[in-house]
Amino acid sequence: PAVRADGNLAREAIPTVVFLGDSLTAGLGLGEEEAFPALVGRALAERGLPIRVVNAGVSGDTTAGGLARLDWLLSQRPAVLLVALGANDGLRGQPLESIESTLAEIVRRAREAGARVVLAGMKMPPNYGPEYTRDFEQLYARLARENELPFLPFLLEGVATVPELNQADGIHPTAAGQRRIAELVTRELEPLVRGLLAEPLRR
């Protein structure tokens, strides 16, 4: 990447990472600086891996909503798109085929635009029935496998169902819960961003 005379990366050489998600990404009930995208940006910067963070989390959003917003987000030419959608579709009992096909379309369009895609999996509460919860979880693993995507099997790993890491609604993480998510996401993104910053400037 382009390096300025002072040894720092030129602004245009810093990769843009778009976090496409719902209230979990937006950090509902918290300040945006406490949501995991901002925390990931800070953690990577501390490791000498600066990124431009775009928190594209919208509370209540579905996979269809994410797809509808995608062209505008891709116009910002992200190097990486982290997709963390589908929880609201599942909570509404949407057909799994439509969730999977919409996520696949997001992946396809993002890749066509030159972005690397990272997929974050979701899980449903057990009261949705064993078959739906199992098949919902598996659609993410299948998408990641078929598209050879970097994959976080469950965005809320170690956070879901832990009372002290969730707000009073039992669904949305506290600041401490968001920090836990940020650790998982940083671990997944670090090698990807390291590789991007090692490449010659392509954009």
Tab-separated table of C-alpha atoms in Angstrom:
chain	number	residue	atom	x	y	z
A	1	PRO	CA	0.000	0.000	0.000
A	2	ALA	CA	0.961	3.618	-0.478
A	3	VAL	CA	3.062	4.945	2.390
A	4	ARG	CA	3.508	8.635	3.130
A	5	ALA	CA	6.852	10.237	3.860
A	6	ASP	CA	6.168	10.048	7.613
A	7	GLY	CA	5.898	6.288	7.353
A	8	ASN	CA	2.126	6.137	7.866
A	9	LEU	CA	-0.257	4.582	5.393
A	10	ALA	CA	-1.872	6.997	2.979
A	11	ARG	CA	-5.555	7.361	3.776
A	12	GLU	CA	-6.683	5.704	0.535
A	13	ALA	CA	-4.543	2.653	1.373
A	14	ILE	CA	-6.504	1.933	4.562
A	15	PRO	CA	-9.025	-0.817	3.800
A	16	THR	CA	-12.703	-0.124	4.405
A	17	VAL	CA	-14.527	-2.827	6.351
A	18	VAL	CA	-18.337	-2.707	6.231
A	19	PHE	CA	-20.216	-4.483	9.018
A	20	LEU	CA	-23.633	-5.321	7.551
A	21	GLY	CA	-26.008	-6.339	10.304
A	22	ASP	CA	-28.958	-5.636	12.566
A	23	SER	CA	-29.328	-4.362	16.147
A	24	LEU	CA	-26.525	-6.664	17.337
A	25	THR	CA	-24.131	-4.827	15.003
A	26	ALA	CA	-25.658	-1.399	15.587
A	27	GLY	CA	-25.186	-1.848	19.341
A	28	LEU	CA	-28.795	-1.245	20.351
A	29	GLY	CA	-28.993	0.446	23.756
A	30	LEU	CA	-25.324	1.462	23.626
A	31	GLY	CA	-23.266	4.189	22.000
A	32	GLU	CA	-21.878	3.338	18.558
A	33	GLU	CA	-18.350	3.448	20.008
A	34	GLU	CA	-19.352	0.555	22.318
A	35	ALA	CA	-20.650	-1.642	19.475
A	36	PHE	CA	-18.342	-4.375	18.247
A	37	PRO	CA	-17.431	-2.801	14.846
A	38	ALA	CA	-15.821	0.219	16.547
A	39	LEU	CA	-14.102	-2.061	19.072
A	40	VAL	CA	-12.729	-4.258	16.278
A	41	GLY	CA	-11.404	-1.159	14.502
A	42	ARG	CA	-9.614	-0.066	17.671
A	43	ALA	CA	-8.195	-3.528	18.375
A	44	LEU	CA	-6.822	-3.846	14.846
A	45	ALA	CA	-5.350	-0.327	14.923
A	46	GLU	CA	-3.528	-1.222	18.141
A	47	ARG	CA	-1.947	-4.122	16.226
A	48	GLY	CA	-0.779	-1.798	13.448
A	49	LEU	CA	-3.645	-2.845	11.159
A	50	PRO	CA	-5.727	0.299	10.549
A	51	ILE	CA	-9.148	-0.070	8.933
A	52	ARG	CA	-11.944	2.347	8.121
A	53	VAL	CA	-14.987	1.018	9.972
A	54	VAL	CA	-18.458	1.416	8.465
A	55	ASN	CA	-21.091	0.251	10.953
A	56	ALA	CA	-23.992	-0.645	8.681
A	57	GLY	CA	-26.026	-2.201	11.467
A	58	VAL	CA	-29.734	-1.272	11.400
A	59	SER	CA	-31.985	-2.388	14.240
A	60	GLY	CA	-34.709	-4.772	13.094
A	61	ASP	CA	-33.056	-5.373	9.738
A	62	THR	CA	-33.533	-8.593	7.786
A	63	THR	CA	-31.525	-10.238	5.027
A	64	ALA	CA	-33.853	-8.574	2.479
A	65	GLY	CA	-33.230	-5.187	4.101
A	66	GLY	CA	-29.487	-5.778	3.958
A	67	LEU	CA	-29.689	-6.697	0.286
A	68	ALA	CA	-31.709	-3.540	-0.408
A	69	ARG	CA	-28.971	-1.424	1.200
A	70	LEU	CA	-26.077	-3.277	-0.377
A	71	ASP	CA	-25.514	-1.256	-3.563
A	72	TRP	CA	-25.072	1.956	-1.600
A	73	LEU	CA	-22.634	0.253	0.774
A	74	LEU	CA	-20.669	-1.280	-2.092
A	75	SER	CA	-20.349	2.184	-3.653
A	76	GLN	CA	-17.951	2.875	-0.764
A	77	ARG	CA	-15.694	0.179	-2.242
A	78	PRO	CA	-15.164	-1.917	0.866
A	79	ALA	CA	-12.230	-4.293	0.928
A	80	VAL	CA	-14.153	-6.505	3.375
A	81	LEU	CA	-17.857	-7.020	4.033
A	82	LEU	CA	-18.768	-8.805	7.252
A	83	VAL	CA	-22.323	-10.143	6.966
A	84	ALA	CA	-24.161	-10.618	10.270
A	85	LEU	CA	-27.797	-10.885	9.203
A	86	GLY	CA	-30.633	-13.384	9.485
A	87	ALA	CA	-31.521	-13.319	13.183
A	88	ASN	CA	-34.636	-11.205	12.592
A	89	ASP	CA	-35.679	-13.390	9.649
A	90	GLY	CA	-35.433	-16.433	11.900
A	91	LEU	CA	-37.306	-14.802	14.773
A	92	ARG	CA	-40.127	-14.094	12.314
A	93	GLY	CA	-40.111	-17.709	11.141
A	94	GLN	CA	-39.164	-16.805	7.563
A	95	PRO	CA	-38.641	-19.724	5.142
A	96	LEU	CA	-35.053	-20.928	5.403
A	97	GLU	CA	-34.715	-21.164	1.623
A	98	SER	CA	-35.386	-17.444	1.240
A	99	ILE	CA	-32.950	-16.528	4.045
A	100	GLU	CA	-30.227	-18.616	2.440
A	101	SER	CA	-30.839	-17.385	-1.104
A	102	THR	CA	-30.823	-13.741	0.014
A	103	LEU	CA	-27.578	-14.203	1.929
A	104	ALA	CA	-26.084	-15.956	-1.113
A	105	GLU	CA	-27.065	-12.978	-3.277
A	106	ILE	CA	-25.397	-10.572	-0.825
A	107	VAL	CA	-22.228	-12.674	-1.013
A	108	ARG	CA	-22.331	-12.820	-4.814
A	109	ARG	CA	-22.834	-9.087	-5.293
A	110	ALA	CA	-20.199	-8.136	-2.755
A	111	ARG	CA	-17.637	-10.391	-4.395
A	112	GLU	CA	-18.492	-9.038	-7.820
A	113	ALA	CA	-17.730	-5.587	-6.426
A	114	GLY	CA	-14.308	-6.796	-5.288
A	115	ALA	CA	-14.986	-7.211	-1.560
A	116	ARG	CA	-13.894	-10.154	0.505
A	117	VAL	CA	-16.852	-11.513	2.464
A	118	VAL	CA	-16.796	-12.815	6.042
A	119	LEU	CA	-19.945	-14.593	7.245
A	120	ALA	CA	-21.171	-14.559	10.837
A	121	GLY	CA	-23.588	-17.343	11.735
A	122	MET	CA	-26.676	-16.994	13.918
A	123	LYS	CA	-28.723	-19.414	16.009
A	124	MET	CA	-32.369	-19.536	17.006
A	125	PRO	CA	-33.755	-20.089	20.523
A	126	PRO	CA	-34.848	-23.706	21.121
A	127	ASN	CA	-38.532	-22.756	21.319
A	128	TYR	CA	-38.585	-22.498	17.500
A	129	GLY	CA	-38.497	-26.284	17.349
A	130	PRO	CA	-35.550	-28.652	16.859
A	131	GLU	CA	-35.867	-28.922	13.086
A	132	TYR	CA	-36.050	-25.175	12.354
A	133	THR	CA	-33.278	-24.295	14.808
A	134	ARG	CA	-30.986	-27.021	13.427
A	135	ASP	CA	-31.624	-26.169	9.773
A	136	PHE	CA	-31.294	-22.422	10.462
A	137	GLU	CA	-27.860	-22.924	11.999
A	138	GLN	CA	-26.775	-25.250	9.192
A	139	LEU	CA	-27.637	-22.821	6.383
A	140	TYR	CA	-24.775	-20.545	7.488
A	141	ALA	CA	-22.252	-23.375	7.617
A	142	ARG	CA	-23.366	-24.521	4.160
A	143	LEU	CA	-23.102	-21.022	2.672
A	144	ALA	CA	-19.627	-20.574	4.142
A	145	ARG	CA	-18.499	-23.972	2.877
A	146	GLU	CA	-19.936	-23.608	-0.632
A	147	ASN	CA	-18.473	-20.121	-1.038
A	148	GLU	CA	-15.230	-20.813	0.867
A	149	LEU	CA	-15.874	-17.869	3.190
A	150	PRO	CA	-14.095	-17.003	6.423
A	151	PHE	CA	-16.744	-18.029	8.931
A	152	LEU	CA	-17.721	-17.250	12.521
A	153	PRO	CA	-20.147	-20.078	13.375
A	154	PHE	CA	-22.039	-17.978	15.959
A	155	LEU	CA	-21.689	-14.213	16.391
A	156	LEU	CA	-22.928	-14.422	19.998
A	157	GLU	CA	-20.651	-17.295	21.050
A	158	GLY	CA	-20.056	-17.023	24.791
A	159	VAL	CA	-22.550	-14.126	25.040
A	160	ALA	CA	-26.006	-15.569	24.305
A	161	THR	CA	-27.802	-16.810	27.435
A	162	VAL	CA	-25.143	-15.303	29.764
A	163	PRO	CA	-27.249	-12.892	31.871
A	164	GLU	CA	-24.452	-10.489	32.824
A	165	LEU	CA	-23.441	-10.058	29.162
A	166	ASN	CA	-26.962	-9.151	28.001
A	167	GLN	CA	-29.295	-6.250	28.583
A	168	ALA	CA	-32.606	-6.664	30.407
A	169	ASP	CA	-34.316	-7.995	27.256
A	170	GLY	CA	-31.988	-11.011	27.305
A	171	ILE	CA	-31.269	-10.528	23.581
A	172	HIS	CA	-29.029	-7.511	23.106
A	173	PRO	CA	-25.490	-7.578	24.497
A	174	THR	CA	-24.256	-5.160	27.138
A	175	ALA	CA	-21.016	-3.243	26.572
A	176	ALA	CA	-19.180	-6.231	28.092
A	177	GLY	CA	-21.032	-8.574	25.713
A	178	GLN	CA	-20.055	-6.413	22.751
A	179	ARG	CA	-16.426	-6.591	23.875
A	180	ARG	CA	-16.663	-10.376	23.831
A	181	ILE	CA	-18.091	-10.315	20.281
A	182	ALA	CA	-15.312	-7.925	19.230
A	183	GLU	CA	-12.672	-10.407	20.405
A	184	LEU	CA	-14.175	-13.148	18.231
A	185	VAL	CA	-14.528	-10.902	15.187
A	186	THR	CA	-11.042	-9.414	15.569
A	187	ARG	CA	-9.553	-12.906	15.622
A	188	GLU	CA	-11.328	-13.688	12.339
A	189	LEU	CA	-10.513	-10.396	10.610
A	190	GLU	CA	-6.893	-9.956	11.681
A	191	PRO	CA	-5.270	-12.327	9.144
A	192	LEU	CA	-7.502	-10.979	6.385
A	193	VAL	CA	-6.620	-7.333	7.093
A	194	ARG	CA	-2.947	-8.219	7.528
A	195	GLY	CA	-3.002	-9.773	4.068
A	196	LEU	CA	-4.776	-6.768	2.546
A	197	LEU	CA	-2.260	-4.316	3.987
A	198	ALA	CA	0.600	-6.443	2.657
A	199	GLU	CA	-0.759	-6.287	-0.910
A	200	PRO	CA	0.171	-3.578	-3.377
A	201	LEU	CA	-2.503	-0.877	-3.527
A	202	ARG	CA	-5.231	-2.086	-5.894
A	203	ARG	CA	-7.931	0.524	-5.315
